[in-house]
PDB file of C-alpha atoms (C1' of nucleotides) in Angstrom:
ATOM      1  CA  MET A 215     -11.651 -42.964-147.587  1.00  0.00           C
ATOM      2  CA  ASP A 216     -10.235 -45.547-149.910  1.00  0.00           C
ATOM      3  CA  THR A 217     -11.599 -43.973-153.014  1.00  0.00           C
ATOM      4  CA  ALA A 218      -9.367 -41.772-155.059  1.00  0.00           C
ATOM      5  CA  ASN A 219      -9.400 -38.390-156.639  1.00  0.00           C
ATOM      6  CA  HIS A 220      -9.628 -38.805-160.317  1.00  0.00           C
ATOM      7  CA  ASN A 221      -5.929 -38.120-160.498  1.00  0.00           C
ATOM      8  CA  ASP A 222      -5.163 -41.361-158.755  1.00  0.00           C
ATOM      9  CA  LEU A 223      -7.116 -43.185-161.381  1.00  0.00           C
ATOM     10  CA  GLN A 224      -4.447 -42.754-163.998  1.00  0.00           C
ATOM     11  CA  PRO A 225      -2.478 -45.918-163.159  1.00  0.00           C
ATOM     12  CA  THR A 226      -5.688 -47.914-163.150  1.00  0.00           C
ATOM     13  CA  PHE A 227      -6.995 -46.622-166.447  1.00  0.00           C
ATOM     14  CA  ARG A 228      -3.587 -47.091-167.951  1.00  0.00           C
ATOM     15  CA  ALA A 229      -3.537 -50.683-166.791  1.00  0.00           C
ATOM     16  CA  LEU A 230      -6.953 -51.348-168.261  1.00  0.00           C
ATOM     17  CA  ALA A 231      -6.007 -49.893-171.616  1.00  0.00           C
ATOM     18  CA  ASP A 232      -4.179 -53.025-172.746  1.00  0.00           C
ATOM     19  CA  PRO A 233      -6.163 -56.045-173.953  1.00  0.00           C
ATOM     20  CA  THR A 234      -3.629 -58.535-172.624  1.00  0.00           C
ATOM     21  CA  ARG A 235      -3.933 -57.040-169.184  1.00  0.00           C
ATOM     22  CA  ARG A 236      -7.705 -57.215-169.328  1.00  0.00           C
ATOM     23  CA  GLU A 237      -7.374 -60.851-170.269  1.00  0.00           C
ATOM     24  CA  ILE A 238      -5.148 -61.405-167.289  1.00  0.00           C
ATOM     25  CA  LEU A 239      -7.782 -59.890-165.048  1.00  0.00           C
ATOM     26  CA  LEU A 240     -10.354 -62.291-166.414  1.00  0.00           C
ATOM     27  CA  LEU A 241      -7.975 -65.166-165.801  1.00  0.00           C
ATOM     28  CA  LEU A 242      -7.315 -64.113-162.242  1.00  0.00           C
ATOM     29  CA  SER A 243     -10.995 -63.663-161.616  1.00  0.00           C
ATOM     30  CA  GLN A 244     -11.350 -67.397-161.962  1.00  0.00           C
ATOM     31  CA  GLN A 245      -8.275 -68.461-160.098  1.00  0.00           C
ATOM     32  CA  ASP A 246      -5.237 -67.035-158.389  1.00  0.00           C
ATOM     33  CA  MET A 247      -2.100 -67.778-160.339  1.00  0.00           C
ATOM     34  CA  SER A 248       1.646 -67.589-160.250  1.00  0.00           C
ATOM     35  CA  ILE A 249       3.343 -65.712-163.043  1.00  0.00           C
ATOM     36  CA  GLY A 250       4.250 -68.987-164.688  1.00  0.00           C
ATOM     37  CA  GLU A 251       0.652 -70.099-164.801  1.00  0.00           C
ATOM     38  CA  VAL A 252      -0.404 -66.805-166.290  1.00  0.00           C
ATOM     39  CA  CYS A 253       2.253 -67.220-168.962  1.00  0.00           C
ATOM     40  CA  GLU A 254       0.808 -70.511-170.099  1.00  0.00           C
ATOM     41  CA  HIS A 255      -2.235 -68.678-171.375  1.00  0.00           C
ATOM     42  CA  PHE A 256      -0.333 -66.290-173.588  1.00  0.00           C
ATOM     43  CA  GLU A 257       2.163 -66.411-176.374  1.00  0.00           C
ATOM     44  CA  VAL A 258       4.473 -63.807-174.919  1.00  0.00           C
ATOM     45  CA  THR A 259       7.523 -64.238-172.780  1.00  0.00           C
ATOM     46  CA  ARG A 260       7.506 -64.348-169.048  1.00  0.00           C
ATOM     47  CA  ALA A 261       9.240 -61.010-168.909  1.00  0.00           C
ATOM     48  CA  ALA A 262       6.438 -59.395-170.838  1.00  0.00           C
ATOM     49  CA  VAL A 263       3.817 -60.954-168.609  1.00  0.00           C
ATOM     50  CA  LYS A 264       5.729 -59.810-165.568  1.00  0.00           C
ATOM     51  CA  LYS A 265       5.618 -56.213-166.762  1.00  0.00           C
ATOM     52  CA  HIS A 266       1.912 -56.454-167.359  1.00  0.00           C
ATOM     53  CA  LEU A 267       1.448 -57.795-163.860  1.00  0.00           C
ATOM     54  CA  THR A 268       3.506 -54.947-162.450  1.00  0.00           C
ATOM     55  CA  ILE A 269       1.364 -52.411-164.248  1.00  0.00           C
ATOM     56  CA  LEU A 270      -1.765 -54.131-163.019  1.00  0.00           C
ATOM     57  CA  GLU A 271      -0.397 -53.987-159.520  1.00  0.00           C
ATOM     58  CA  GLU A 272       0.352 -50.277-159.863  1.00  0.00           C
ATOM     59  CA  GLY A 273      -3.254 -49.820-160.863  1.00  0.00           C
ATOM     60  CA  SER A 274      -4.450 -51.599-157.733  1.00  0.00           C
ATOM     61  CA  LEU A 275      -6.042 -54.211-159.928  1.00  0.00           C
ATOM     62  CA  ILE A 276      -4.114 -57.134-158.521  1.00  0.00           C
ATOM     63  CA  THR A 277      -2.160 -57.918-155.417  1.00  0.00           C
ATOM     64  CA  VAL A 278       0.768 -60.258-155.107  1.00  0.00           C
ATOM     65  CA  ARG A 279       1.485 -62.475-152.185  1.00  0.00           C
ATOM     66  CA  THR A 280       4.714 -64.337-151.733  1.00  0.00           C
ATOM     67  CA  HIS A 281       4.198 -68.007-151.113  1.00  0.00           C
ATOM     68  CA  GLY A 282       7.395 -69.885-150.707  1.00  0.00           C
ATOM     69  CA  ARG A 283       9.393 -69.019-153.744  1.00  0.00           C
ATOM     70  CA  GLU A 284       6.329 -68.351-155.846  1.00  0.00           C
ATOM     71  CA  ARG A 285       4.446 -65.126-156.073  1.00  0.00           C
ATOM     72  CA  ILE A 286       0.729 -65.605-156.326  1.00  0.00           C
ATOM     73  CA  ASN A 287      -1.290 -62.945-158.148  1.00  0.00           C
ATOM     74  CA  HIS A 288      -4.804 -62.214-157.000  1.00  0.00           C
ATOM     75  CA  LEU A 289      -7.497 -60.057-158.413  1.00  0.00           C
ATOM     76  CA  ALA A 290      -7.785 -56.926-156.318  1.00  0.00           C
ATOM     77  CA  PRO A 291     -11.202 -55.321-156.028  1.00  0.00           C
ATOM     78  CA  SER A 292     -10.092 -51.818-155.125  1.00  0.00           C
ATOM     79  CA  GLY A 293      -8.876 -50.616-158.508  1.00  0.00           C
ATOM     80  CA  LEU A 294     -11.959 -51.884-160.234  1.00  0.00           C
ATOM     81  CA  LYS A 295     -14.114 -50.251-157.630  1.00  0.00           C
ATOM     82  CA  GLN A 296     -12.386 -46.928-158.134  1.00  0.00           C
ATOM     83  CA  VAL A 297     -13.078 -47.029-161.838  1.00  0.00           C
ATOM     84  CA  SER A 298     -16.624 -48.085-161.182  1.00  0.00           C
ATOM     85  CA  ASP A 299     -17.067 -45.158-158.848  1.00  0.00           C
ATOM     86  CA  TRP A 300     -15.634 -42.755-161.395  1.00  0.00           C
ATOM     87  CA  MET A 301     -18.015 -44.014-164.021  1.00  0.00           C
ATOM     88  CA  SER A 302     -20.985 -43.911-161.730  1.00  0.00           C
ATOM     89  CA  TYR A 303     -20.825 -40.143-162.000  1.00  0.00           C
ATOM     90  CA  PHE A 304     -21.971 -40.565-165.584  1.00  0.00           C
ATOM     91  CA  ASP A 305     -24.677 -43.033-164.751  1.00  0.00           C
ATOM     92  CA  GLN A 306     -27.292 -40.361-164.286  1.00  0.00           C
ATOM     93  CA  PHE A 307     -26.224 -39.160-167.667  1.00  0.00           C
ATOM     94  CA  TRP A 308     -26.550 -42.085-169.922  1.00  0.00           C
ATOM     95  CA  THR A 309     -29.516 -43.373-168.076  1.00  0.00           C
ATOM     96  CA  GLU A 310     -31.279 -40.115-168.798  1.00  0.00           C
ATOM     97  CA  ARG A 311     -30.090 -39.758-172.380  1.00  0.00           C
ATOM     98  CA  LEU A 312     -30.605 -43.310-173.478  1.00  0.00           C
ATOM     99  CA  GLY A 313     -34.083 -43.086-172.108  1.00  0.00           C
ATOM    100  CA  ARG A 314     -34.789 -39.981-174.094  1.00  0.00           C
ATOM    101  CA  LEU A 315     -33.230 -41.408-177.230  1.00  0.00           C
ATOM    102  CA  GLN A 316     -35.314 -44.490-177.020  1.00  0.00           C
ATOM    103  CA  GLN A 317     -38.425 -42.435-176.556  1.00  0.00           C
ATOM    104  CA  ALA A 318     -37.549 -40.389-179.619  1.00  0.00           C
ATOM    105  CA  ILE A 319     -36.974 -43.483-181.719  1.00  0.00           C
ATOM    106  CA  GLU A 320     -40.254 -44.938-180.673  1.00  0.00           C
ATOM    107  CA  ARG A 321     -42.007 -41.707-181.454  1.00  0.00           C
ATOM    108  CA  ASN A 322     -40.386 -41.651-184.892  1.00  0.00           C
ATOM    109  CA  ASN A 323     -41.475 -45.138-185.625  1.00  0.00           C
ATOM    110  CA  VAL A 324     -45.014 -44.206-184.782  1.00  0.00           C
ATOM    111  CA  ALA A 325     -44.858 -41.011-186.816  1.00  0.00           C
ATOM    112  CA  GLY A 326     -43.040 -42.752-189.641  1.00  0.00           C
ATOM    113  CA  LYS A 327     -40.968 -39.750-190.787  1.00  0.00           C
ATOM    114  CA  SER A 328     -37.210 -39.358-190.480  1.00  0.00           C
ATOM    115  CA  LYS A 329     -36.419 -37.200-193.511  1.00  0.00           C
ATOM    116  CA  LYS A 330     -33.138 -35.371-193.573  1.00  0.00           C
ATOM    117  CA  ASN A 331     -33.025 -31.727-192.803  1.00  0.00           C
ATOM    118  CA  THR A 332     -33.326 -29.505-195.890  1.00  0.00           C
ATOM    119  CA  LYS A 333     -30.430 -27.263-196.731  1.00  0.00           C
ATOM    120  CA  GLY A 334     -30.598 -24.115-198.851  1.00  0.00           C
ATOM    121  CA  SER A 335     -27.746 -21.923-200.013  1.00  0.00           C
TER     122      SER A 335
ATOM    123  CA  MET B 154     -27.793 -56.773-178.308  1.00  0.00           C
ATOM    124  CA  ASP B 155     -26.135 -53.496-178.995  1.00  0.00           C
ATOM    125  CA  THR B 156     -23.362 -54.085-176.563  1.00  0.00           C
ATOM    126  CA  ALA B 157     -20.004 -55.297-177.721  1.00  0.00           C
ATOM    127  CA  ASN B 158     -17.762 -58.240-177.168  1.00  0.00           C
ATOM    128  CA  HIS B 159     -14.858 -57.280-175.059  1.00  0.00           C
ATOM    129  CA  ASN B 160     -12.796 -56.960-178.205  1.00  0.00           C
ATOM    130  CA  ASP B 161     -14.720 -53.900-179.251  1.00  0.00           C
ATOM    131  CA  LEU B 162     -13.906 -52.267-175.972  1.00  0.00           C
ATOM    132  CA  GLN B 163     -10.358 -51.488-176.955  1.00  0.00           C
ATOM    133  CA  PRO B 164     -11.061 -48.077-178.518  1.00  0.00           C
ATOM    134  CA  THR B 165     -13.065 -47.094-175.487  1.00  0.00           C
ATOM    135  CA  PHE B 166     -10.496 -48.163-172.928  1.00  0.00           C
ATOM    136  CA  ARG B 167      -7.838 -46.489-174.986  1.00  0.00           C
ATOM    137  CA  ALA B 168      -9.809 -43.283-175.002  1.00  0.00           C
ATOM    138  CA  LEU B 169     -10.267 -43.374-171.252  1.00  0.00           C
ATOM    139  CA  ALA B 170      -6.585 -43.957-170.598  1.00  0.00           C
ATOM    140  CA  ASP B 171      -5.677 -40.291-171.067  1.00  0.00           C
ATOM    141  CA  PRO B 172      -6.353 -37.789-168.276  1.00  0.00           C
ATOM    142  CA  THR B 173      -7.033 -34.939-170.686  1.00  0.00           C
ATOM    143  CA  ARG B 174      -9.692 -36.998-172.400  1.00  0.00           C
ATOM    144  CA  ARG B 175     -11.308 -37.858-169.091  1.00  0.00           C
ATOM    145  CA  GLU B 176     -11.356 -34.155-168.309  1.00  0.00           C
ATOM    146  CA  ILE B 177     -13.033 -33.495-171.622  1.00  0.00           C
ATOM    147  CA  LEU B 178     -15.700 -36.019-170.759  1.00  0.00           C
ATOM    148  CA  LEU B 179     -16.373 -34.253-167.488  1.00  0.00           C
ATOM    149  CA  LEU B 180     -16.594 -30.954-169.336  1.00  0.00           C
ATOM    150  CA  LEU B 181     -19.027 -32.309-171.860  1.00  0.00           C
ATOM    151  CA  SER B 182     -21.102 -33.871-169.136  1.00  0.00           C
ATOM    152  CA  GLN B 183     -21.984 -30.381-168.020  1.00  0.00           C
ATOM    153  CA  GLN B 184     -22.460 -28.786-171.399  1.00  0.00           C
ATOM    154  CA  ASP B 185     -22.165 -29.548-175.085  1.00  0.00           C
ATOM    155  CA  MET B 186     -19.285 -27.631-176.614  1.00  0.00           C
ATOM    156  CA  SER B 187     -17.646 -26.766-179.882  1.00  0.00           C
ATOM    157  CA  ILE B 188     -14.011 -27.688-180.234  1.00  0.00           C
ATOM    158  CA  GLY B 189     -13.065 -24.074-179.673  1.00  0.00           C
ATOM    159  CA  GLU B 190     -14.888 -23.985-176.365  1.00  0.00           C
ATOM    160  CA  VAL B 191     -13.206 -27.185-175.263  1.00  0.00           C
ATOM    161  CA  CYS B 192      -9.847 -25.654-176.124  1.00  0.00           C
ATOM    162  CA  GLU B 193     -10.410 -22.756-173.780  1.00  0.00           C
ATOM    163  CA  HIS B 194     -10.205 -25.155-170.857  1.00  0.00           C
ATOM    164  CA  PHE B 195      -6.829 -26.562-171.758  1.00  0.00           C
ATOM    165  CA  GLU B 196      -3.341 -25.360-172.485  1.00  0.00           C
ATOM    166  CA  VAL B 197      -2.896 -27.390-175.620  1.00  0.00           C
ATOM    167  CA  THR B 198      -3.500 -26.398-179.206  1.00  0.00           C
ATOM    168  CA  ARG B 199      -6.718 -26.933-181.080  1.00  0.00           C
ATOM    169  CA  ALA B 200      -5.079 -29.629-183.175  1.00  0.00           C
ATOM    170  CA  ALA B 201      -4.215 -31.592-180.067  1.00  0.00           C
ATOM    171  CA  VAL B 202      -7.729 -31.211-178.677  1.00  0.00           C
ATOM    172  CA  LYS B 203      -9.136 -32.271-182.000  1.00  0.00           C
ATOM    173  CA  LYS B 204      -7.123 -35.474-181.837  1.00  0.00           C
ATOM    174  CA  HIS B 205      -8.410 -36.194-178.365  1.00  0.00           C
ATOM    175  CA  LEU B 206     -11.952 -35.625-179.553  1.00  0.00           C
ATOM    176  CA  THR B 207     -11.415 -37.982-182.464  1.00  0.00           C
ATOM    177  CA  ILE B 208     -10.178 -40.690-180.133  1.00  0.00           C
ATOM    178  CA  LEU B 209     -13.120 -40.114-177.831  1.00  0.00           C
ATOM    179  CA  GLU B 210     -15.423 -40.423-180.813  1.00  0.00           C
ATOM    180  CA  GLU B 211     -13.756 -43.669-181.870  1.00  0.00           C
ATOM    181  CA  GLY B 212     -14.426 -44.946-178.391  1.00  0.00           C
ATOM    182  CA  SER B 213     -18.109 -44.079-178.682  1.00  0.00           C
ATOM    183  CA  LEU B 214     -17.709 -41.706-175.807  1.00  0.00           C
ATOM    184  CA  ILE B 215     -18.804 -38.599-177.652  1.00  0.00           C
ATOM    185  CA  THR B 216     -20.772 -37.759-180.762  1.00  0.00           C
ATOM    186  CA  VAL B 217     -20.346 -34.746-182.996  1.00  0.00           C
ATOM    187  CA  ARG B 218     -23.089 -32.851-184.748  1.00  0.00           C
ATOM    188  CA  THR B 219     -22.492 -30.192-187.369  1.00  0.00           C
ATOM    189  CA  HIS B 220     -24.242 -26.962-186.640  1.00  0.00           C
ATOM    190  CA  GLY B 221     -23.572 -24.378-189.283  1.00  0.00           C
ATOM    191  CA  ARG B 222     -19.869 -23.861-189.309  1.00  0.00           C
ATOM    192  CA  GLU B 223     -19.515 -25.229-185.822  1.00  0.00           C
ATOM    193  CA  ARG B 224     -19.252 -28.839-184.749  1.00  0.00           C
ATOM    194  CA  ILE B 225     -20.815 -29.522-181.410  1.00  0.00           C
ATOM    195  CA  ASN B 226     -19.454 -32.323-179.266  1.00  0.00           C
ATOM    196  CA  HIS B 227     -21.813 -34.205-176.987  1.00  0.00           C
ATOM    197  CA  LEU B 228     -21.251 -36.799-174.359  1.00  0.00           C
ATOM    198  CA  ALA B 229     -22.268 -40.187-175.726  1.00  0.00           C
ATOM    199  CA  PRO B 230     -23.609 -42.706-173.268  1.00  0.00           C
ATOM    200  CA  SER B 231     -22.923 -45.883-175.228  1.00  0.00           C
ATOM    201  CA  GLY B 232     -19.180 -46.162-174.730  1.00  0.00           C
ATOM    202  CA  LEU B 233     -19.480 -45.554-171.032  1.00  0.00           C
ATOM    203  CA  LYS B 234     -22.187 -48.119-170.813  1.00  0.00           C
ATOM    204  CA  GLN B 235     -20.045 -50.710-172.557  1.00  0.00           C
ATOM    205  CA  VAL B 236     -17.252 -50.211-170.073  1.00  0.00           C
ATOM    206  CA  SER B 237     -19.728 -50.316-167.257  1.00  0.00           C
ATOM    207  CA  ASP B 238     -21.062 -53.589-168.557  1.00  0.00           C
ATOM    208  CA  TRP B 239     -17.581 -55.035-168.861  1.00  0.00           C
ATOM    209  CA  MET B 240     -16.805 -54.100-165.306  1.00  0.00           C
ATOM    210  CA  SER B 241     -20.058 -55.444-164.015  1.00  0.00           C
ATOM    211  CA  TYR B 242     -18.646 -58.901-164.595  1.00  0.00           C
ATOM    212  CA  PHE B 243     -16.296 -58.202-161.744  1.00  0.00           C
ATOM    213  CA  ASP B 244     -18.996 -56.804-159.535  1.00  0.00           C
ATOM    214  CA  GLN B 245     -19.713 -60.180-158.016  1.00  0.00           C
ATOM    215  CA  PHE B 246     -16.074 -60.270-157.255  1.00  0.00           C
ATOM    216  CA  TRP B 247     -15.379 -57.167-155.384  1.00  0.00           C
ATOM    217  CA  THR B 248     -18.856 -57.046-154.016  1.00  0.00           C
ATOM    218  CA  GLU B 249     -18.161 -60.365-152.431  1.00  0.00           C
ATOM    219  CA  ARG B 250     -14.714 -59.471-151.218  1.00  0.00           C
ATOM    220  CA  LEU B 251     -15.437 -55.943-150.137  1.00  0.00           C
ATOM    221  CA  GLY B 252     -18.684 -57.145-148.660  1.00  0.00           C
ATOM    222  CA  ARG B 253     -16.815 -59.526-146.494  1.00  0.00           C
ATOM    223  CA  LEU B 254     -14.475 -56.778-145.461  1.00  0.00           C
ATOM    224  CA  GLN B 255     -17.332 -54.418-144.674  1.00  0.00           C
ATOM    225  CA  GLN B 256     -19.106 -57.062-142.655  1.00  0.00           C
ATOM    226  CA  ALA B 257     -15.990 -57.546-140.676  1.00  0.00           C
ATOM    227  CA  ILE B 258     -15.724 -53.841-140.038  1.00  0.00           C
ATOM    228  CA  GLU B 259     -19.324 -53.559-138.985  1.00  0.00           C
ATOM    229  CA  ARG B 260     -18.978 -56.486-136.717  1.00  0.00           C
ATOM    230  CA  ASN B 261     -16.053 -54.743-135.166  1.00  0.00           C
ATOM    231  CA  ASN B 262     -18.048 -51.565-134.693  1.00  0.00           C
ATOM    232  CA  VAL B 263     -20.911 -53.376-133.056  1.00  0.00           C
ATOM    233  CA  ALA B 264     -18.482 -55.116-130.815  1.00  0.00           C
ATOM    234  CA  GLY B 265     -17.291 -51.714-129.748  1.00  0.00           C
ATOM    235  CA  LYS B 266     -13.982 -51.875-131.523  1.00  0.00           C
ATOM    236  CA  SER B 267     -13.110 -49.402-134.225  1.00  0.00           C
ATOM    237  CA  LYS B 268      -9.693 -50.781-134.610  1.00  0.00           C
ATOM    238  CA  LYS B 269      -8.510 -51.451-138.080  1.00  0.00           C
ATOM    239  CA  ASN B 270      -9.339 -54.757-139.586  1.00  0.00           C
ATOM    240  CA  THR B 271      -6.589 -57.279-139.223  1.00  0.00           C
ATOM    241  CA  LYS B 272      -4.369 -57.227-142.201  1.00  0.00           C
ATOM    242  CA  GLY B 273      -6.481 -59.981-143.695  1.00  0.00           C
ATOM    243  CA  SER B 274      -5.794 -60.620-147.301  1.00  0.00           C
TER     244      SER B 274
ATOM    245  C1'  DT C 217      26.730 -77.202-156.771  1.00  0.00           C
ATOM    246  C1'  DT C 218      22.810 -77.638-160.478  1.00  0.00           C
ATOM    247  C1'  DG C 219      18.227 -76.827-162.187  1.00  0.00           C
ATOM    248  C1'  DA C 220      14.096 -74.192-162.204  1.00  0.00           C
ATOM    249  C1'  DC C 221      11.858 -70.110-161.541  1.00  0.00           C
ATOM    250  C1'  DA C 222      11.758 -65.003-160.760  1.00  0.00           C
ATOM    251  C1'  DT C 223      13.573 -60.326-161.409  1.00  0.00           C
ATOM    252  C1'  DA C 224      16.414 -56.528-163.625  1.00  0.00           C
ATOM    253  C1'  DA C 225      18.602 -54.051-167.389  1.00  0.00           C
ATOM    254  C1'  DT C 226      18.937 -53.225-172.029  1.00  0.00           C
ATOM    255  C1'  DA C 227      17.763 -52.667-176.882  1.00  0.00           C
ATOM    256  C1'  DC C 228      14.526 -52.345-180.661  1.00  0.00           C
ATOM    257  C1'  DC C 229      10.388 -51.165-182.533  1.00  0.00           C
ATOM    258  C1'  DT C 230       5.628 -49.310-182.530  1.00  0.00           C
ATOM    259  C1'  DT C 231       2.228 -46.259-180.824  1.00  0.00           C
ATOM    260  C1'  DT C 232       0.913 -42.048-178.908  1.00  0.00           C
ATOM    261  C1'  DT C 233       1.055 -37.243-178.189  1.00  0.00           C
ATOM    262  C1'  DG C 234       1.572 -32.431-179.186  1.00  0.00           C
ATOM    263  C1'  DG C 235       3.366 -28.858-182.190  1.00  0.00           C
ATOM    264  C1'  DT C 236       3.390 -25.999-186.664  1.00  0.00           C
ATOM    265  C1'  DA C 237       1.619 -25.174-190.907  1.00  0.00           C
ATOM    266  C1'  DC C 238      -1.551 -25.707-194.462  1.00  0.00           C
ATOM    267  C1'  DT C 239      -6.254 -26.665-196.440  1.00  0.00           C
ATOM    268  C1'  DG C 240     -11.319 -26.616-196.372  1.00  0.00           C
ATOM    269  C1'  DT C 241     -15.728 -24.624-195.412  1.00  0.00           C
ATOM    270  C1'  DA C 242     -19.247 -21.551-193.687  1.00  0.00           C
ATOM    271  C1'  DA C 243     -20.729 -16.938-192.536  1.00  0.00           C
ATOM    272  C1'  DT C 244     -19.823 -11.944-193.237  1.00  0.00           C
ATOM    273  C1'  DT C 245     -18.497  -7.806-195.523  1.00  0.00           C
ATOM    274  C1'  DT C 246     -17.634  -4.837-199.394  1.00  0.00           C
TER     275       DT C 246
ATOM    276  C1'  DA D 107     -19.778 -11.978-206.763  1.00  0.00           C
ATOM    277  C1'  DA D 108     -15.300 -11.515-204.581  1.00  0.00           C
ATOM    278  C1'  DA D 109     -12.667 -10.851-200.575  1.00  0.00           C
ATOM    279  C1'  DT D 110     -12.388 -11.399-195.724  1.00  0.00           C
ATOM    280  C1'  DT D 111     -12.955 -13.449-191.341  1.00  0.00           C
ATOM    281  C1'  DA D 112     -13.916 -17.343-188.224  1.00  0.00           C
ATOM    282  C1'  DC D 113     -14.042 -22.054-187.124  1.00  0.00           C
ATOM    283  C1'  DA D 114     -12.692 -26.711-188.075  1.00  0.00           C
ATOM    284  C1'  DG D 115      -9.896 -30.600-190.215  1.00  0.00           C
ATOM    285  C1'  DT D 116      -5.575 -32.675-192.160  1.00  0.00           C
ATOM    286  C1'  DA D 117      -0.587 -33.530-192.982  1.00  0.00           C
ATOM    287  C1'  DC D 118       3.830 -33.770-191.539  1.00  0.00           C
ATOM    288  C1'  DC D 119       7.401 -33.758-187.930  1.00  0.00           C
ATOM    289  C1'  DA D 120       9.685 -34.499-183.392  1.00  0.00           C
ATOM    290  C1'  DA D 121       9.502 -36.044-178.732  1.00  0.00           C
ATOM    291  C1'  DA D 122       7.818 -39.254-175.404  1.00  0.00           C
ATOM    292  C1'  DA D 123       5.725 -43.445-173.785  1.00  0.00           C
ATOM    293  C1'  DG D 124       4.585 -48.238-174.258  1.00  0.00           C
ATOM    294  C1'  DG D 125       5.375 -53.270-175.471  1.00  0.00           C
ATOM    295  C1'  DT D 126       8.253 -57.215-176.285  1.00  0.00           C
ATOM    296  C1'  DA D 127      12.374 -60.004-176.629  1.00  0.00           C
ATOM    297  C1'  DT D 128      16.958 -60.838-175.253  1.00  0.00           C
ATOM    298  C1'  DT D 129      20.431 -61.155-171.996  1.00  0.00           C
ATOM    299  C1'  DA D 130      22.099 -61.150-167.490  1.00  0.00           C
ATOM    300  C1'  DT D 131      21.538 -61.564-162.504  1.00  0.00           C
ATOM    301  C1'  DG D 132      19.320 -63.241-158.286  1.00  0.00           C
ATOM    302  C1'  DT D 133      16.863 -66.733-155.401  1.00  0.00           C
ATOM    303  C1'  DC D 134      15.300 -71.028-153.753  1.00  0.00           C
ATOM    304  C1'  DA D 135      15.026 -76.119-153.435  1.00  0.00           C
ATOM    305  C1'  DA D 136      16.984 -80.674-154.160  1.00  0.00           C
TER     306       DA D 136
END
DNA sequence: TTGACATAATACCTTTTGGTACTGTAATTT
DNA sequence: AAATTACAGTACCAAAAGGTATTATGTCAA
């Protein structure tokens, strides 16, 4: 079982919570990169990028492979899959609710009335 | 298009980055609740819960409806859907990679070997 | 060795989180 | 109507975590 209890998701959600790190994921989705190459796409120092990469690695969102004296960062599917699995629990939910909402809107349009609820004191 | 550019995702990812807030989402997936009811499931004060609910609302993960002197919190599908959409970009990715892994495993099973896949990546 | 790249430790600042206390508002009671 | 009770929201404060830059140290190749 590679999937995680929702407790194990914390490092992954934490990693995804930063926009720079999400950008890095998009970068790595197109091409594996060394830390130096990743740096070229951002205005921050290498040290900052390195910390982001470490956090991404802790979230199982990337893996790093040593290649000579360079360390190549790859996108790792497992972290993303774990989050996807966690969210799939809610799929039933928003599928159902959005469907109902849309039905209600369409019914309102047909009926033509959306007046606010009256309030007496 | 109601969905957001990935910039708008920040409040949602931020909201999901806290384990208490994820717990609240699971709670609300089973039943709409007032803030007081949510509090009963946690050890923190109502003020703290209220802040979590505000952040969840900013992430379009819940909606709040006033009902007399109570405010009922509901699960909101839209934020979850936005994250789901963002992640679907990577689907091709880990579907491809995990798919390859799974094929390898199945091939091993058919061949009569259940031994772990070679370290691969 | 030097030069180039990677990692580690530290410091500074911002954001986040949770607490207490106070305020606001709606329903209830007298 | 006025006072009381119940539920919710806001303001301020302290503690903790997060992000970045700087500086120093380590590693590898020429």
